[in-house]
Amino acid sequence: MALLSRRTLLIATALSAAPIPAWARGFSRGAFTHGVASGDPLAEAVILWTRFAPDGDGGIGWEVSDDEAFGQVVSRGEARASARNDYCVKVDAHGLSPGRRYFYRFLSASGPSPTGRTLTAPRTGAQRLSVALFSCANLAWGYFHAYGDAAARDDIDLVLHVGDYIYELERGAYPSAANAVASRMIEPPHETIALNDYNQRYASYHADPDLLELRRLKPICAVWDDHEIADNSWRDGALNHQSNEGAYADRVAAAAKAYFDWLPIRAPARRGPRLYRALDWGDLARILLLDTRFIGRDRQLDYRELARRLTEDGADRPALVAEYRRGLDDPRRSMLGAAQERWLNQTLAASKRRGQTWQIMAQQVVVGDQFAPPELTRMLRPDASSSTRNYITGGVTMSALGLPANLDAWAGYPAARTRLLEAYAAYASNAIVL
C-alpha cells in the first residue's frame, strides 16, 4: 500500500502542534476523522469538505490561503458539523481568484485539520488541462495505488471520477471471500440499503490513505454509476434491489444523501437526485458530467428470453433476432432522459458559442460497439464463476448474431446513442467522450 509521504507526515505533525488562531478558540472541540477534500472548482469558488466528530455543538471554522503557513488568508468562514449529515461538513468558499492554487484547512478548538491544496478554474484563456480519470474502485479487490500515484503528480489539475466510487454489495459477494484482500475490510458487512449503511461504507473507503491523499491534494468532480445505489440500477428499479429491501425510492434517497454528504461536490439547485452538471475551464474546455445511470435511464434489456427461444426446435433464428432488434431500436428507450438530453444540447451549444475548444463528456458506460469474439471463451479460467462464464459465453453467442455483447452500455440503447452522437455533431466543437 502506498503510504503518505514523509513530507506529508512532517507537515501533519507540525500542524497538529500549530497554535490555534485566536478567532478559532471559541469553536467546538473534537476530531477531524477523514481528512479534507475539495471539488467542483469554479473561477472564484471551490467546495471544501471535511468530517468532524464534535465534543460540543459542532461549530468549526475554515480558511483558504495563498501560502501553506496561512499568513495570507484570502477567505474564511464558519460551518457546523451535524449528525444530520453524518458530521460531514461542506462549504462553498467564494472570493477566490481564477486559475490559482490555494491551501485550505478547517479549524476547531482542538486544533486544525490537515492542510489541503486545491485549484480554481481559469475564467478566460487557459492553454492546458490535465485530468486523472477514475472509475470502478472496489476496496476489497485490492489497493488504491492509482489514487496515490495521481496525488503525487504535480501536472494533474483535476480528478474526474465517473462512478462506482463505492460498491454496495455485501462482503464475499464481489469479490468472493477467497479473492478479497484480507486487510481491505468493508463496513457494514451486509449490503448497503439504509442511510446509515451507505454512510458506514463511505467511512470504510475513506480509511484508505491513498484516497485520502488524492482528496487532500486534488479538486474532484464526481458523478455516480450504479454501485453508489445498487447494481444495474435504472430510473425505477435495480437488478440488485428486491421488494423485501423496502421502497426503491427510499433507497435512492438514502444513497443520494450519503453521496452528496461525503463527496466534495455542489448539491443540486433543486431537491431530488439530479447530479448532471457542467464546469468550465476558461475558454479551453467545458466539462459535462452526465448521469447515464439513474435520472432518465429506461430499464436495461436482457437476452434471457431470446436465448431460450433460440434453443427451441425449429427456431427461426433470423426472425427472432429481427424481432429482438426492433425492441432494442425502439426510439422511446432513453439513457439520459428527455430533460437531460435537452440540457446536453443547450450546454454544448452554449460552449460552442463561447468559443471553447473542447467539450469533455465524463460519463459511465462505453459508447462504441462491443462485440465478443469466439476466442474470448478460451480466456476463461477453469475456476471462473458460473455468472462470469454465462456472461462471456452469452456475449459471444449474441455477437455472432450481430447483437451487442453488452446491453448495459450505449449499444443497448441505440436510438439514444444516435441522438447523443447527433448532438455532438450539431452542437459541439470538439467532443471528447470519457
Coordinates of C-alpha atoms in Angstrom, one line a residue:
M1 CA 0.0 0.0 0.0
A2 CA 1.3 3.4 -0.9
L3 CA 1.9 5.4 2.3
L4 CA 1.7 9.2 2.9
S5 CA 4.9 10.8 2.1
R6 CA 7.5 11.7 4.8
R7 CA 6.9 15.3 3.9
T8 CA 3.2 15.0 4.4
L9 CA 3.6 13.3 7.7
L10 CA 6.0 16.0 8.9
I11 CA 3.6 18.7 7.8
A12 CA 0.7 16.9 9.6
T13 CA 2.8 16.6 12.8
A14 CA 3.7 20.3 12.6
L15 CA 0.1 21.3 12.1
S16 CA -1.2 19.3 15.0
A17 CA 1.1 21.3 17.2
A18 CA 0.4 24.6 15.5
P19 CA -1.2 27.4 17.6
I20 CA -4.9 27.9 17.1
P21 CA -5.8 31.2 15.6
A22 CA -7.5 33.5 18.1
W23 CA -10.7 33.7 16.1
A24 CA -11.0 29.8 16.2
R25 CA -10.7 29.4 20.0
G26 CA -14.4 29.5 20.6
F27 CA -15.2 26.6 18.2
S28 CA -16.1 23.1 19.3
R29 CA -13.6 20.6 20.4
G30 CA -13.4 17.3 18.6
A31 CA -11.6 15.4 15.9
F32 CA -11.3 15.6 12.1
T33 CA -11.9 11.9 11.2
H34 CA -11.5 11.6 7.5
G35 CA -9.1 14.3 6.2
V36 CA -10.1 17.1 3.9
A37 CA -11.2 17.4 0.3
S38 CA -12.1 19.9 -2.4
G39 CA -14.1 19.8 -5.6
D40 CA -16.2 21.3 -8.3
P41 CA -13.8 24.3 -8.8
L42 CA -15.2 27.5 -10.4
A43 CA -13.3 30.6 -11.3
E44 CA -14.0 32.3 -8.0
A45 CA -15.1 29.4 -5.7
V46 CA -14.5 25.8 -4.8
I47 CA -16.2 23.3 -2.5
L48 CA -14.3 22.4 0.7
W49 CA -15.1 19.2 2.7
T50 CA -14.2 17.6 6.0
R51 CA -15.7 15.3 8.6
F52 CA -15.7 16.5 12.2
A53 CA -16.7 14.5 15.3
P54 CA -17.5 17.2 17.8
D55 CA -17.4 17.2 21.6
G56 CA -19.8 20.2 21.6
D57 CA -22.1 22.0 19.2
G58 CA -20.1 21.1 16.1
G59 CA -19.1 24.7 15.3
I60 CA -15.8 24.9 13.3
G61 CA -14.1 27.3 11.0
W62 CA -12.4 27.2 7.6
E63 CA -9.9 29.3 5.8
V64 CA -8.2 29.5 2.4
S65 CA -4.8 30.9 1.9
D66 CA -2.2 31.8 -0.7
D67 CA 0.5 30.2 1.3
E68 CA 0.9 26.9 3.3
A69 CA 1.6 28.8 6.5
F70 CA -1.7 30.7 6.3
G71 CA 0.0 34.0 6.5
Q72 CA -2.1 35.3 3.6
V73 CA -5.7 34.2 4.3
V74 CA -8.0 35.2 1.4
S75 CA -11.3 33.7 2.5
R76 CA -12.6 32.3 5.8
G77 CA -15.9 31.4 7.5
E78 CA -17.7 29.2 9.9
A79 CA -19.6 25.9 9.5
R80 CA -21.2 23.3 11.6
A81 CA -20.9 19.5 11.8
S82 CA -24.2 17.8 12.4
A83 CA -25.5 14.3 12.8
R84 CA -28.0 15.0 10.1
N85 CA -25.1 14.9 7.6
D86 CA -23.1 12.2 9.3
Y87 CA -20.9 15.0 10.6
C88 CA -19.7 15.8 7.1
V89 CA -19.1 19.5 6.5
K90 CA -19.2 21.2 3.1
V91 CA -18.7 24.9 2.4
D92 CA -18.7 26.8 -0.9
A93 CA -15.6 29.0 -0.5
H94 CA -16.1 32.2 -2.5
G95 CA -14.0 35.3 -3.1
L96 CA -11.1 33.4 -4.8
S97 CA -9.1 34.4 -7.9
P98 CA -9.3 32.5 -11.2
G99 CA -6.7 29.9 -12.1
R100 CA -4.9 30.0 -8.7
R101 CA -3.6 27.3 -6.4
Y102 CA -4.7 27.6 -2.8
F103 CA -4.2 26.0 0.6
Y104 CA -7.1 25.3 2.8
R105 CA -7.9 23.9 6.2
F106 CA -10.6 23.6 8.9
L107 CA -10.2 24.8 12.5
S108 CA -11.5 23.6 15.8
A109 CA -10.7 24.4 19.4
S110 CA -8.8 21.1 19.4
G111 CA -6.6 22.2 16.6
P112 CA -6.5 22.4 12.8
S113 CA -7.4 19.7 10.2
P114 CA -4.7 18.5 7.8
T115 CA -3.9 21.2 5.2
G116 CA -5.3 20.6 1.7
R117 CA -4.3 22.0 -1.6
T118 CA -6.8 23.0 -4.4
L119 CA -7.1 24.9 -7.6
T120 CA -9.7 27.3 -9.1
A121 CA -10.7 27.2 -12.7
P122 CA -9.4 29.9 -15.1
R123 CA -12.0 32.4 -16.2
T124 CA -10.6 33.0 -19.7
G125 CA -7.6 31.8 -21.6
A126 CA -6.2 28.5 -20.4
Q127 CA -3.7 26.7 -22.5
R128 CA -3.8 23.3 -20.9
L129 CA -5.9 21.0 -18.7
S130 CA -4.6 17.7 -17.3
V131 CA -7.1 15.3 -15.7
A132 CA -6.9 12.0 -13.9
L133 CA -9.8 9.7 -14.7
F134 CA -11.1 7.1 -12.3
S135 CA -14.0 4.7 -12.0
C136 CA -14.9 1.3 -10.5
A137 CA -13.0 1.4 -7.2
N138 CA -13.8 -1.8 -5.3
L139 CA -12.0 -1.6 -2.0
A140 CA -12.0 -5.3 -1.2
W141 CA -10.3 -6.3 -4.5
G142 CA -7.0 -4.6 -3.7
Y143 CA -5.1 -1.4 -3.1
F144 CA -5.7 2.1 -4.5
H145 CA -2.2 2.7 -5.8
A146 CA -3.5 4.7 -8.7
Y147 CA -5.1 7.2 -6.4
G148 CA -1.7 7.7 -4.6
D149 CA 0.2 8.0 -7.9
A150 CA -2.2 10.7 -9.1
A151 CA -2.0 12.6 -5.8
A152 CA 1.8 12.7 -6.1
R153 CA 1.8 14.2 -9.7
D154 CA 2.0 18.0 -9.9
D155 CA 1.0 18.0 -13.5
I156 CA -2.6 16.8 -12.8
D157 CA -5.0 19.7 -12.4
L158 CA -8.3 17.9 -11.8
V159 CA -9.7 14.5 -10.9
L160 CA -12.8 13.2 -12.7
H161 CA -14.5 10.2 -11.1
V162 CA -17.2 8.8 -13.3
G163 CA -18.7 6.3 -11.0
D164 CA -18.7 3.2 -8.8
Y165 CA -16.8 5.3 -6.2
I166 CA -18.0 2.6 -3.7
Y167 CA -19.7 -0.8 -4.1
E168 CA -22.9 -1.5 -2.2
L169 CA -22.5 -5.3 -2.2
E170 CA -22.1 -7.4 1.0
R171 CA -18.8 -8.9 2.0
G172 CA -17.9 -12.0 -0.1
A173 CA -20.2 -11.2 -3.0
Y174 CA -17.8 -9.3 -5.3
P175 CA -15.0 -10.2 -4.8
S176 CA -15.6 -13.6 -3.2
A177 CA -14.2 -14.2 0.2
A178 CA -11.4 -16.2 -1.4
N179 CA -10.4 -13.3 -3.7
A180 CA -10.8 -10.5 -1.2
V181 CA -7.8 -8.8 0.3
A182 CA -7.9 -9.6 4.0
S183 CA -6.8 -6.2 5.1
R184 CA -9.4 -4.4 2.9
M185 CA -12.5 -4.9 5.1
I186 CA -15.7 -3.1 4.1
E187 CA -18.3 -1.9 6.6
P188 CA -21.1 -2.8 7.1
P189 CA -20.6 -6.5 6.3
H190 CA -24.1 -6.6 4.7
E191 CA -25.4 -4.9 1.6
T192 CA -26.0 -1.2 1.9
I193 CA -29.7 -0.3 1.9
A194 CA -30.4 2.3 4.5
L195 CA -28.7 5.7 5.0
N196 CA -26.5 4.5 7.9
D197 CA -25.3 1.6 5.7
Y198 CA -24.2 3.9 3.0
N199 CA -22.5 6.2 5.5
Q200 CA -20.6 3.3 7.0
R201 CA -19.5 2.2 3.5
Y202 CA -18.1 5.7 2.6
A203 CA -16.4 5.8 6.0
S204 CA -14.6 2.5 5.4
Y205 CA -13.5 3.6 1.9
H206 CA -12.1 6.8 3.4
A207 CA -9.8 4.9 5.7
D208 CA -7.7 4.3 2.7
P209 CA -4.6 6.6 2.8
D210 CA -4.2 6.8 -1.0
L211 CA -7.8 8.0 -1.4
L212 CA -7.4 10.5 1.5
E213 CA -4.2 11.9 -0.1
L214 CA -5.9 12.3 -3.5
R215 CA -8.8 14.1 -2.0
R216 CA -6.5 16.3 0.1
L217 CA -4.4 17.4 -2.9
K218 CA -6.6 17.5 -6.0
P219 CA -10.0 19.0 -6.6
I220 CA -12.5 16.3 -7.6
C221 CA -15.5 16.3 -9.9
A222 CA -17.6 13.2 -9.4
V223 CA -20.7 11.6 -10.8
W224 CA -22.2 8.3 -9.9
D225 CA -22.7 5.0 -11.8
D226 CA -24.8 2.2 -10.4
H227 CA -23.0 0.8 -7.3
E228 CA -23.4 4.0 -5.4
I229 CA -27.1 3.0 -5.4
A230 CA -27.5 -0.7 -6.4
D231 CA -26.1 -2.9 -9.1
N232 CA -27.7 -2.4 -12.5
S233 CA -29.9 0.5 -11.4
W234 CA -32.2 2.5 -13.6
R235 CA -34.8 5.1 -13.2
D236 CA -37.4 3.0 -11.4
G237 CA -35.5 0.0 -10.0
A238 CA -32.3 -2.1 -9.9
L239 CA -31.3 -5.7 -10.5
N240 CA -29.8 -5.7 -7.0
H241 CA -32.9 -4.3 -5.3
Q242 CA -35.6 -6.7 -4.1
S243 CA -39.1 -5.9 -2.7
N244 CA -38.1 -7.1 0.8
E245 CA -35.5 -4.3 0.9
G246 CA -38.1 -1.6 1.1
A247 CA -39.2 1.0 -1.5
Y248 CA -36.6 1.7 -4.2
A249 CA -37.3 5.4 -3.9
D250 CA -36.3 5.3 -0.3
R251 CA -33.1 3.5 -1.1
V252 CA -32.2 6.1 -3.8
A253 CA -32.9 8.9 -1.4
A254 CA -30.6 7.3 1.2
A255 CA -27.8 6.6 -1.3
A256 CA -28.0 10.1 -2.8
K257 CA -27.9 11.8 0.6
A258 CA -24.8 9.8 1.6
Y259 CA -23.2 10.5 -1.8
F260 CA -23.7 14.3 -1.6
D261 CA -22.6 14.4 2.1
W262 CA -19.4 12.5 1.5
L263 CA -18.3 13.9 -1.9
P264 CA -16.9 17.4 -2.3
I265 CA -19.4 18.4 -4.9
R266 CA -22.1 21.0 -5.2
A267 CA -25.6 19.9 -4.2
P268 CA -28.2 20.2 -6.9
A269 CA -30.0 23.5 -7.1
R270 CA -33.4 21.8 -6.6
R271 CA -34.5 18.8 -4.5
G272 CA -34.0 15.3 -5.9
P273 CA -31.1 13.2 -7.1
R274 CA -30.1 15.4 -10.1
L275 CA -26.4 15.1 -10.5
Y276 CA -25.6 16.0 -14.1
R277 CA -23.9 19.4 -14.4
A278 CA -21.1 21.3 -16.3
L279 CA -17.9 23.1 -15.3
D280 CA -15.8 25.4 -17.4
W281 CA -12.1 25.5 -17.7
G282 CA -11.7 29.0 -19.1
D283 CA -12.0 29.2 -22.9
L284 CA -10.3 25.9 -23.3
A285 CA -13.0 23.3 -22.3
R286 CA -16.4 22.7 -20.8
I287 CA -16.7 19.5 -18.7
L288 CA -20.1 17.9 -18.8
L289 CA -20.7 15.3 -16.1
L290 CA -23.6 13.1 -17.4
D291 CA -25.8 10.7 -15.4
T292 CA -26.4 7.7 -17.7
R293 CA -27.5 5.5 -14.9
F294 CA -30.4 6.8 -12.9
I295 CA -32.1 10.1 -13.7
G296 CA -33.5 9.1 -17.1
R297 CA -32.4 5.6 -18.0
D298 CA -35.1 3.1 -19.0
R299 CA -34.7 -0.5 -17.8
Q300 CA -31.9 -2.5 -19.4
L301 CA -33.0 -5.3 -21.8
D302 CA -31.5 -8.7 -21.3
Y303 CA -31.1 -11.8 -23.5
R304 CA -32.6 -14.5 -21.4
E305 CA -35.9 -14.9 -23.2
L306 CA -34.2 -14.6 -26.6
A307 CA -31.6 -17.2 -25.6
R308 CA -34.3 -19.6 -24.6
R309 CA -36.3 -19.2 -27.8
L310 CA -33.2 -19.7 -29.9
T311 CA -32.7 -23.2 -28.4
E312 CA -36.2 -24.4 -29.3
D313 CA -36.6 -27.0 -32.0
G314 CA -37.2 -25.3 -35.4
A315 CA -36.4 -21.8 -34.1
D316 CA -36.3 -19.3 -36.9
R317 CA -33.1 -17.6 -35.7
P318 CA -33.1 -14.6 -38.2
A319 CA -36.7 -13.8 -37.4
L320 CA -36.1 -14.0 -33.7
V321 CA -33.1 -11.7 -33.9
A322 CA -35.0 -9.3 -36.1
E323 CA -37.9 -9.2 -33.6
Y324 CA -35.5 -8.6 -30.8
R325 CA -33.7 -5.9 -32.7
R326 CA -37.0 -4.0 -33.2
G327 CA -37.4 -3.7 -29.4
L328 CA -33.7 -2.8 -29.0
D329 CA -34.0 0.0 -31.5
D330 CA -37.2 1.5 -30.1
P331 CA -36.6 5.3 -30.2
R332 CA -38.6 5.8 -27.0
R333 CA -35.9 4.0 -24.9
S334 CA -33.7 6.5 -23.2
M335 CA -30.3 6.6 -21.5
L336 CA -30.3 10.2 -20.3
G337 CA -34.0 11.1 -20.2
A338 CA -35.6 13.9 -22.2
A339 CA -34.7 16.7 -19.7
Q340 CA -31.0 15.8 -19.6
E341 CA -30.9 15.4 -23.4
R342 CA -32.3 19.0 -23.8
W343 CA -29.8 20.2 -21.2
L344 CA -26.9 18.5 -23.1
N345 CA -27.8 20.1 -26.4
Q346 CA -28.2 23.5 -24.8
T347 CA -24.9 23.2 -22.8
L348 CA -22.9 22.0 -25.8
A349 CA -24.3 24.9 -28.0
A350 CA -23.5 27.5 -25.3
S351 CA -20.0 26.1 -25.1
K352 CA -19.6 26.4 -28.9
R353 CA -20.9 29.9 -28.9
R354 CA -18.4 30.9 -26.2
G355 CA -15.6 29.6 -28.4
Q356 CA -14.4 26.9 -26.1
T357 CA -12.1 24.5 -27.9
W358 CA -13.2 21.2 -26.2
Q359 CA -16.3 19.7 -24.8
I360 CA -15.5 16.8 -22.4
M361 CA -18.2 14.3 -21.7
A362 CA -17.5 12.4 -18.4
Q363 CA -19.9 9.5 -18.1
Q364 CA -20.2 5.9 -17.1
V365 CA -20.6 3.4 -19.9
V366 CA -19.0 2.5 -23.2
V367 CA -20.3 4.5 -26.2
G368 CA -18.8 2.4 -29.0
D369 CA -20.0 -1.0 -30.2
Q370 CA -18.8 -4.0 -28.2
F371 CA -18.6 -7.5 -29.7
A372 CA -17.2 -10.6 -28.1
P373 CA -15.2 -12.9 -30.5
P374 CA -15.4 -16.7 -30.2
E375 CA -11.8 -16.8 -28.9
L376 CA -12.9 -14.9 -25.8
T377 CA -14.2 -18.1 -24.2
R378 CA -10.7 -19.6 -24.3
M379 CA -9.6 -16.9 -21.8
L380 CA -11.9 -18.2 -19.1
R381 CA -10.1 -19.7 -16.2
P382 CA -11.2 -23.2 -15.2
D383 CA -12.4 -21.9 -11.9
A384 CA -14.4 -19.0 -13.3
S385 CA -17.7 -18.5 -11.6
S386 CA -20.9 -19.6 -13.4
S387 CA -22.1 -15.9 -13.7
T388 CA -18.8 -14.9 -15.4
R389 CA -18.9 -18.0 -17.7
N390 CA -22.6 -17.2 -18.6
Y391 CA -21.8 -13.5 -19.2
I392 CA -18.8 -14.3 -21.6
T393 CA -20.5 -17.2 -23.5
G394 CA -23.7 -15.2 -23.8
G395 CA -21.8 -12.2 -25.2
V396 CA -20.1 -14.5 -27.7
T397 CA -23.4 -16.1 -28.8
M398 CA -25.2 -12.7 -29.3
S399 CA -22.2 -11.1 -31.1
A400 CA -22.3 -14.0 -33.6
L401 CA -25.9 -13.0 -34.3
G402 CA -24.9 -9.3 -34.8
L403 CA -26.2 -8.1 -31.5
P404 CA -24.3 -6.2 -28.9
A405 CA -22.3 -8.2 -26.4
N406 CA -23.2 -5.8 -23.6
L407 CA -26.7 -4.3 -23.3
D408 CA -25.7 -2.3 -20.2
A409 CA -24.0 0.4 -22.3
W410 CA -24.9 2.8 -25.1
A411 CA -25.1 -0.1 -27.6
G412 CA -28.1 -1.3 -25.5
Y413 CA -29.9 2.0 -26.3
P414 CA -29.0 2.5 -30.0
A415 CA -31.6 5.2 -30.7
A416 CA -30.5 7.2 -27.7
R417 CA -26.9 6.8 -28.8
T418 CA -27.7 8.1 -32.2
R419 CA -29.3 11.2 -30.6
L420 CA -26.1 11.6 -28.5
L421 CA -23.8 11.5 -31.5
E422 CA -26.1 13.8 -33.5
A423 CA -25.9 16.3 -30.5
Y424 CA -22.1 16.2 -30.6
A425 CA -22.1 16.7 -34.4
A426 CA -24.6 19.6 -34.3
Y427 CA -23.6 21.5 -31.1
A428 CA -20.0 20.7 -30.1
S429 CA -16.7 22.0 -31.5
N430 CA -14.5 19.1 -30.4
A431 CA -16.2 16.4 -28.3
I432 CA -14.2 14.0 -26.1
V433 CA -16.0 11.1 -24.5
L434 CA -14.6 9.7 -21.3

